[in-house]
CSV table of C-alpha atoms and ligand atoms in Angstrom, one decimal:
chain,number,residue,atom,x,y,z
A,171,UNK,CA,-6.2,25.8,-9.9
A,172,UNK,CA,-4.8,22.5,-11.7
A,173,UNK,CA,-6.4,20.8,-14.5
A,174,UNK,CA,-5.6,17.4,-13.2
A,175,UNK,CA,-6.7,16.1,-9.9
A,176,UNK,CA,-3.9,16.4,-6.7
A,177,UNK,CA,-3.5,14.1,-3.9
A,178,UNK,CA,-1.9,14.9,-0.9
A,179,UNK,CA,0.5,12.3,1.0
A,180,UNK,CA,1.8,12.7,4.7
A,181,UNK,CA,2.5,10.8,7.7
A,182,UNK,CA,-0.7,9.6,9.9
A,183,UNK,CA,-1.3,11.1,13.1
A,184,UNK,CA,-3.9,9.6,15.8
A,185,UNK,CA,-6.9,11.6,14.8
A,186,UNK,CA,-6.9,10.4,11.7
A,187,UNK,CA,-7.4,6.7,13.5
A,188,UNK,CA,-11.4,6.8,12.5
A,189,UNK,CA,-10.8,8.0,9.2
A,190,UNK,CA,-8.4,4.9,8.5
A,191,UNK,CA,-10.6,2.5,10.0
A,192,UNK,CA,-13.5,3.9,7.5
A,193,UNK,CA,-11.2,3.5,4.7
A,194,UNK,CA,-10.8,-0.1,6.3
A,195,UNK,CA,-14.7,-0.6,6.5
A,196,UNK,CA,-15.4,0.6,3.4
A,197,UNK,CA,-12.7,-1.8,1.4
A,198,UNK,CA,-14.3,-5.0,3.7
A,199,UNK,CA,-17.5,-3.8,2.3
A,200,UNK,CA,-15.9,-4.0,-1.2
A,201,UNK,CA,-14.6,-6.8,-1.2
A,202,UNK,CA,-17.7,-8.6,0.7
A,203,UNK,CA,-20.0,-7.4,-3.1
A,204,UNK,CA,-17.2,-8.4,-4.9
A,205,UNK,CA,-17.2,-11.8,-3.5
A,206,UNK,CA,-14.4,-11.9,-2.6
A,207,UNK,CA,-13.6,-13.4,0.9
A,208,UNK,CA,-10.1,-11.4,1.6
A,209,UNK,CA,-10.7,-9.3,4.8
A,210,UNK,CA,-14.7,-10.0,5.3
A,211,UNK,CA,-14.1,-12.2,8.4
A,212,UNK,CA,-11.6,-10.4,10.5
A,213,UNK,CA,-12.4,-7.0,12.9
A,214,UNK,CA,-10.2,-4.4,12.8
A,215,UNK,CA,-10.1,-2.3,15.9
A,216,UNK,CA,-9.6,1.3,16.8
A,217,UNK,CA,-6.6,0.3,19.1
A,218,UNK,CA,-4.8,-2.3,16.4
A,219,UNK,CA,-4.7,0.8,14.2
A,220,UNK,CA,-3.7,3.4,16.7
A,221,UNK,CA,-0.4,0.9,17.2
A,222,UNK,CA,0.1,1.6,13.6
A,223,UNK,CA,-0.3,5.1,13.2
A,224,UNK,CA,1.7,5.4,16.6
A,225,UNK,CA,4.8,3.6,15.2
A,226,UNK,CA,4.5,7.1,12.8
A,227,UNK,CA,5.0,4.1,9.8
A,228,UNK,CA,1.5,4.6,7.9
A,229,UNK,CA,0.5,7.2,5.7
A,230,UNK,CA,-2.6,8.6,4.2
A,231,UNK,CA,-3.4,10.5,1.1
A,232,UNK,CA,-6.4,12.8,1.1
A,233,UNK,CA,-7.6,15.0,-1.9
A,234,UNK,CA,-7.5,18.8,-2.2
A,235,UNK,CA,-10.7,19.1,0.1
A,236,UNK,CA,-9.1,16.5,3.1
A,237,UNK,CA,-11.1,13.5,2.6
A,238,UNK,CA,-8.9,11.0,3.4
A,239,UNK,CA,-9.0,8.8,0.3
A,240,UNK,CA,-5.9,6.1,0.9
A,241,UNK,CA,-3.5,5.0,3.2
A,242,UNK,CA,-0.7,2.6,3.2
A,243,UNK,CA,1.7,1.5,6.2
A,244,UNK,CA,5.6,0.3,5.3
A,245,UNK,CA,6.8,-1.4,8.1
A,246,UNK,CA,9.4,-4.5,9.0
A,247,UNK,CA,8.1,-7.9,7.7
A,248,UNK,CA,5.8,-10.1,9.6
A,249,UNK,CA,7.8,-12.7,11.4
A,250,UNK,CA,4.4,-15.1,10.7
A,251,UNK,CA,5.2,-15.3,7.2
A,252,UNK,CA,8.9,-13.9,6.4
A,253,UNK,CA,12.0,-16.5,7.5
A,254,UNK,CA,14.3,-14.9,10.1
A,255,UNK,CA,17.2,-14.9,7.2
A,256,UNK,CA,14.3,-12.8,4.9
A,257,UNK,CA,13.6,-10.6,7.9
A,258,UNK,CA,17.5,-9.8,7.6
A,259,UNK,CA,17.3,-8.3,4.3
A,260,UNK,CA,17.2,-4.8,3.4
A,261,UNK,CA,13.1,-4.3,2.2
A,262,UNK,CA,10.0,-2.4,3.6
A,263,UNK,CA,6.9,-4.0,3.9
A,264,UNK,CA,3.8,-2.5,2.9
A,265,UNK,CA,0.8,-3.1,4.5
A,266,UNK,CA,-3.2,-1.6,4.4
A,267,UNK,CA,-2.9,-0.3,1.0
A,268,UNK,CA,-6.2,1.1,0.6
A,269,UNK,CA,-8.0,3.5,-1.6
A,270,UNK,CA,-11.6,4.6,-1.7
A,271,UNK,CA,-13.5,3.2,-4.8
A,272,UNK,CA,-14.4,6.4,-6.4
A,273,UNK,CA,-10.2,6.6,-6.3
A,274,UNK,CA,-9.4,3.4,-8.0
A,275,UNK,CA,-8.4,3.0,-11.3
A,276,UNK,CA,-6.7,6.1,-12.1
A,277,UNK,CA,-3.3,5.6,-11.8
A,278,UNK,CA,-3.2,7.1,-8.2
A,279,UNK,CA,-2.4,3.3,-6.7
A,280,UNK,CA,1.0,2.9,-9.4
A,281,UNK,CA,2.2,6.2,-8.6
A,282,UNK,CA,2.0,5.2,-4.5
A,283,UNK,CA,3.4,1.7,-5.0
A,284,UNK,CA,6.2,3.7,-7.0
A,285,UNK,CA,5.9,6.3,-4.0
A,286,UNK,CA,7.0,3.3,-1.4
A,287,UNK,CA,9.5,2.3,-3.6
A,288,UNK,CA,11.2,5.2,-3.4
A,289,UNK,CA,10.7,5.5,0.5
A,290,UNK,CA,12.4,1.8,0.5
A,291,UNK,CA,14.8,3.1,-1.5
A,292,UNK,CA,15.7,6.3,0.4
A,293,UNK,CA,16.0,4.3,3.8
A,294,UNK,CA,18.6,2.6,2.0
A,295,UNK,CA,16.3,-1.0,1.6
A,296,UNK,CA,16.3,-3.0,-2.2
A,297,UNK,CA,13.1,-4.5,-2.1
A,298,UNK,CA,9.6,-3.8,-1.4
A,299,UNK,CA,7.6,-6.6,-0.2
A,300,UNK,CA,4.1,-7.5,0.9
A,301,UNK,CA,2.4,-10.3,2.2
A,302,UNK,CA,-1.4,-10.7,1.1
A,303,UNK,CA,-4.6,-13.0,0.9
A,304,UNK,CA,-3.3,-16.5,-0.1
A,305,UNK,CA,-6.3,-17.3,-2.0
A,306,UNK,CA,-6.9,-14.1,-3.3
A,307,UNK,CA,-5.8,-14.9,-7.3
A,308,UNK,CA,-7.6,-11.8,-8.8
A,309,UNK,CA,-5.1,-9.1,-5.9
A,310,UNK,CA,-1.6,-11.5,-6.5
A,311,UNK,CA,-2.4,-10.7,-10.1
A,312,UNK,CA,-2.9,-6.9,-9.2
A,313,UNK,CA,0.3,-7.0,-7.9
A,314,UNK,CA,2.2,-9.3,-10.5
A,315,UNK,CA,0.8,-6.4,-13.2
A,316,UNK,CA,3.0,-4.1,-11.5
A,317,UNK,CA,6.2,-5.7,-11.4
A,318,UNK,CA,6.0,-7.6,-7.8
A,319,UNK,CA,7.3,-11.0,-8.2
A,320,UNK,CA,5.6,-14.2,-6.6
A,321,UNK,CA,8.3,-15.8,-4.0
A,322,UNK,CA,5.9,-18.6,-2.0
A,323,UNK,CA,2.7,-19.2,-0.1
A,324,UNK,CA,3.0,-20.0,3.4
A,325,UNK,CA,0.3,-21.2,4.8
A,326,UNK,CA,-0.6,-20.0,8.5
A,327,UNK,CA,-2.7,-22.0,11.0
A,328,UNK,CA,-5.2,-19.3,12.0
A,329,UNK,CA,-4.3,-16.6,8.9
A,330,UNK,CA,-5.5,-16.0,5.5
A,331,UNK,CA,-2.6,-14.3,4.4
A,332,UNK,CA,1.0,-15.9,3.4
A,333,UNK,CA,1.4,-15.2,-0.2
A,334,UNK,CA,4.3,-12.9,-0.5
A,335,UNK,CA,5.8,-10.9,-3.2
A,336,UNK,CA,8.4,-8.5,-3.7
A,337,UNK,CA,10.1,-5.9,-6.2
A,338,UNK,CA,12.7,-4.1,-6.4
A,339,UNK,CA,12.9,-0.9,-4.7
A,340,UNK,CA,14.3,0.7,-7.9
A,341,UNK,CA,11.4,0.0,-10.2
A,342,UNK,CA,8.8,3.0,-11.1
A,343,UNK,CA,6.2,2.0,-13.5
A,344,UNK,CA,3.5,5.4,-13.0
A,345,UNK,CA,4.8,7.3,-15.9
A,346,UNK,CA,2.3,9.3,-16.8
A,347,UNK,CA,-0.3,9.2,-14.9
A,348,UNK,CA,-2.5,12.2,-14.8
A,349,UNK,CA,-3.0,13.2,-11.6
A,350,UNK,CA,-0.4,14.6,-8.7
A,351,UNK,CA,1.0,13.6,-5.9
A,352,UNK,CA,2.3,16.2,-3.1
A,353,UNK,CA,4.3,14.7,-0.5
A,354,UNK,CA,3.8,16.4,2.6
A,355,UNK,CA,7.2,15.1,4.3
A,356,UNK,CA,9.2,16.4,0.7
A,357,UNK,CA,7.2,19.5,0.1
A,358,UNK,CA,6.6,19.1,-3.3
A,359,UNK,CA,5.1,16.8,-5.4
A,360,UNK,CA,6.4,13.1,-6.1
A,361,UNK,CA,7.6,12.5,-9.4
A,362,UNK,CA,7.8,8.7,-9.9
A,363,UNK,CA,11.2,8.5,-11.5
A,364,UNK,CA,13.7,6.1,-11.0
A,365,UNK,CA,16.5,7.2,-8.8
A,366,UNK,CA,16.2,10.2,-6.2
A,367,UNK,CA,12.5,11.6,-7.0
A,368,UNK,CA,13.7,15.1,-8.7
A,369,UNK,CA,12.4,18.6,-7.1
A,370,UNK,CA,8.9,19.9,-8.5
A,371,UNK,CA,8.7,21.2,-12.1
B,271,COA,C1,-5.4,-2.4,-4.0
B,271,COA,C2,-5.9,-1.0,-4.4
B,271,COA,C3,-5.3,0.1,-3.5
B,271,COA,C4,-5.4,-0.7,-5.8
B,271,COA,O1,-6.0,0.5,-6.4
B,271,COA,P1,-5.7,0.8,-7.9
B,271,COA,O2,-4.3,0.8,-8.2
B,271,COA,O3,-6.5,2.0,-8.3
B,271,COA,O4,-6.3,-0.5,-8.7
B,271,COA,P2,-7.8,-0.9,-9.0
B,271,COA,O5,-8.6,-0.7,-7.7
B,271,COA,O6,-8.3,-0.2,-10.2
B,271,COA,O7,-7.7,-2.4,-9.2
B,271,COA,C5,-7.1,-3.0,-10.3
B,271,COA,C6,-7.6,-4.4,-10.5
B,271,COA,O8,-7.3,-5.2,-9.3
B,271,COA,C7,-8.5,-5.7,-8.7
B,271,COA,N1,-8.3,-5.7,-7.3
B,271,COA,C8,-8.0,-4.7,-6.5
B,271,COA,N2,-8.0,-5.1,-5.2
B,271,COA,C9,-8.4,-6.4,-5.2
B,271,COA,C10,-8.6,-7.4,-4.2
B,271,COA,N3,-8.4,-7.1,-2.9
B,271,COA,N4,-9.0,-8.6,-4.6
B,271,COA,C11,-9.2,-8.9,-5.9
B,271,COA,N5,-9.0,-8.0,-6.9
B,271,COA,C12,-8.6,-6.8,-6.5
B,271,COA,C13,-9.6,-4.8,-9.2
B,271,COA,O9,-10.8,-5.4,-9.1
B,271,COA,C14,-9.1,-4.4,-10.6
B,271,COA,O10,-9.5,-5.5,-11.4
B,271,COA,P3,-9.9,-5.2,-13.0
B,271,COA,O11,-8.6,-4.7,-13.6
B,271,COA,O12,-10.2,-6.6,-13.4
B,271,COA,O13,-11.0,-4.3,-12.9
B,271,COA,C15,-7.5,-0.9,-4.4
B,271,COA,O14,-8.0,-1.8,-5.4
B,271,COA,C16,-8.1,-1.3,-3.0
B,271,COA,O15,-8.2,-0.5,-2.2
B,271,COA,N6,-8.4,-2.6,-2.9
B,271,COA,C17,-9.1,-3.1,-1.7
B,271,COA,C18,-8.1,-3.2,-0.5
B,271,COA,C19,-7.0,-4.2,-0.8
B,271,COA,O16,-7.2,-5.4,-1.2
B,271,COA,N7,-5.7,-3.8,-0.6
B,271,COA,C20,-4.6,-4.6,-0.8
B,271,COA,C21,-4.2,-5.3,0.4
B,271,COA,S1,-2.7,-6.3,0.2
């Protein structure tokens, strides 16, 4: 038994396609309470996500029981938003980073964004970058909070999104949260530390 709660990270495989998409449905609902108009007019099909999951590039986190609680995808840049010299750069892009409401707010979103980091950094990229909602003030300044810079808004004719950030692959910022975070593809649990994550303790 551990006193503090344990998430578990690994690599998505096609069943877990609905279990995505409800993580999907359920942060679109979210957002539609909060007000908030990032997400609530787009659909989000079964076969857009199996793409995802197929390209073996997005993850999900579920808790000790197997609910699948989070996901997050790192993938190249979208040519939409990214210049061709960007695209040439050594970064990851993250993309559907999702967690479950009753998952929020406990530290478990640092420690992943520190988890990609270090997956940018071990396939040898600098920088981890995301393009989101260009409107969306209240999530740029989720992401400014945890050490993302703001590089520009690019608008897109039929897109919302086009605000982009980035920050360095280096950075860990999820120093003590309380909770743990087993990595499936390591074996052991992720200890957000900068450098090579060390081996469990
Ligand atoms: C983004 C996310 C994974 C972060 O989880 P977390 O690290 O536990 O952080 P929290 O959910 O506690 O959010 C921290 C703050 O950011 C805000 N925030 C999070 N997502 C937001 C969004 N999409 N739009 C506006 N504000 C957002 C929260 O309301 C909260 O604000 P507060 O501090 O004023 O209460 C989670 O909030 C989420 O799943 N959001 C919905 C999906 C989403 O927008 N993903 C990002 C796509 S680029």
């Amino acid at each position: 038994m551990t006193d503090v709660p344990t998430y578990h990270l690994r690599v998505a495989e096609e069943a877990d396609v609905e279990s995505v998409l409800a993580l999907r449905r359920h942060a679109e609902q979210w957002l539609r309470d909060a007000g908030i108009e990032q997400w609530t007019k787009s659909e989000y099909g079964a076969g857009v996500m199996k793409g995802w999951i197929g390209a073996g590039s997005t993850f999900v986190v579920q808790t000790d029981d197997g609910d699948i609680i989070g996901s997050l995808s790192l993938d190249a840049g979208d040519a939409d938003f990214w210049t061709p010299e960007e695209l040439s750069e050594p970064a990851r892009y993250l993309y559907k980073f999702i967690l479950r409401s009753d998952h929020r707010g406990n530290g478990l979103g640092d420690v992943l964004l520190d988890w990609a980091s270090y997956r940018t950094e071990s396939t040898g990229d600098l920088y981890l970058r995301l393009d989101c909602w260009r409107d969306n003030t209240g999530l740029h300044n989720y992401y400014l909070r945890r050490g993302f810079q703001y590089i520009d808004t690019r608008p897109h004719p039929i897109r919302m999104s086009g605000a982009l950030f980035e920050r360095s692959a280096e950075l860990r910022l999820a120093q003590s949260a309380p909770l743990r975070l087993i990595d499936g593809n390591l074996g052991h649990q992720f200890h957000p530390v900068p450098g090579v994550p060390r081996s469990q303790g």
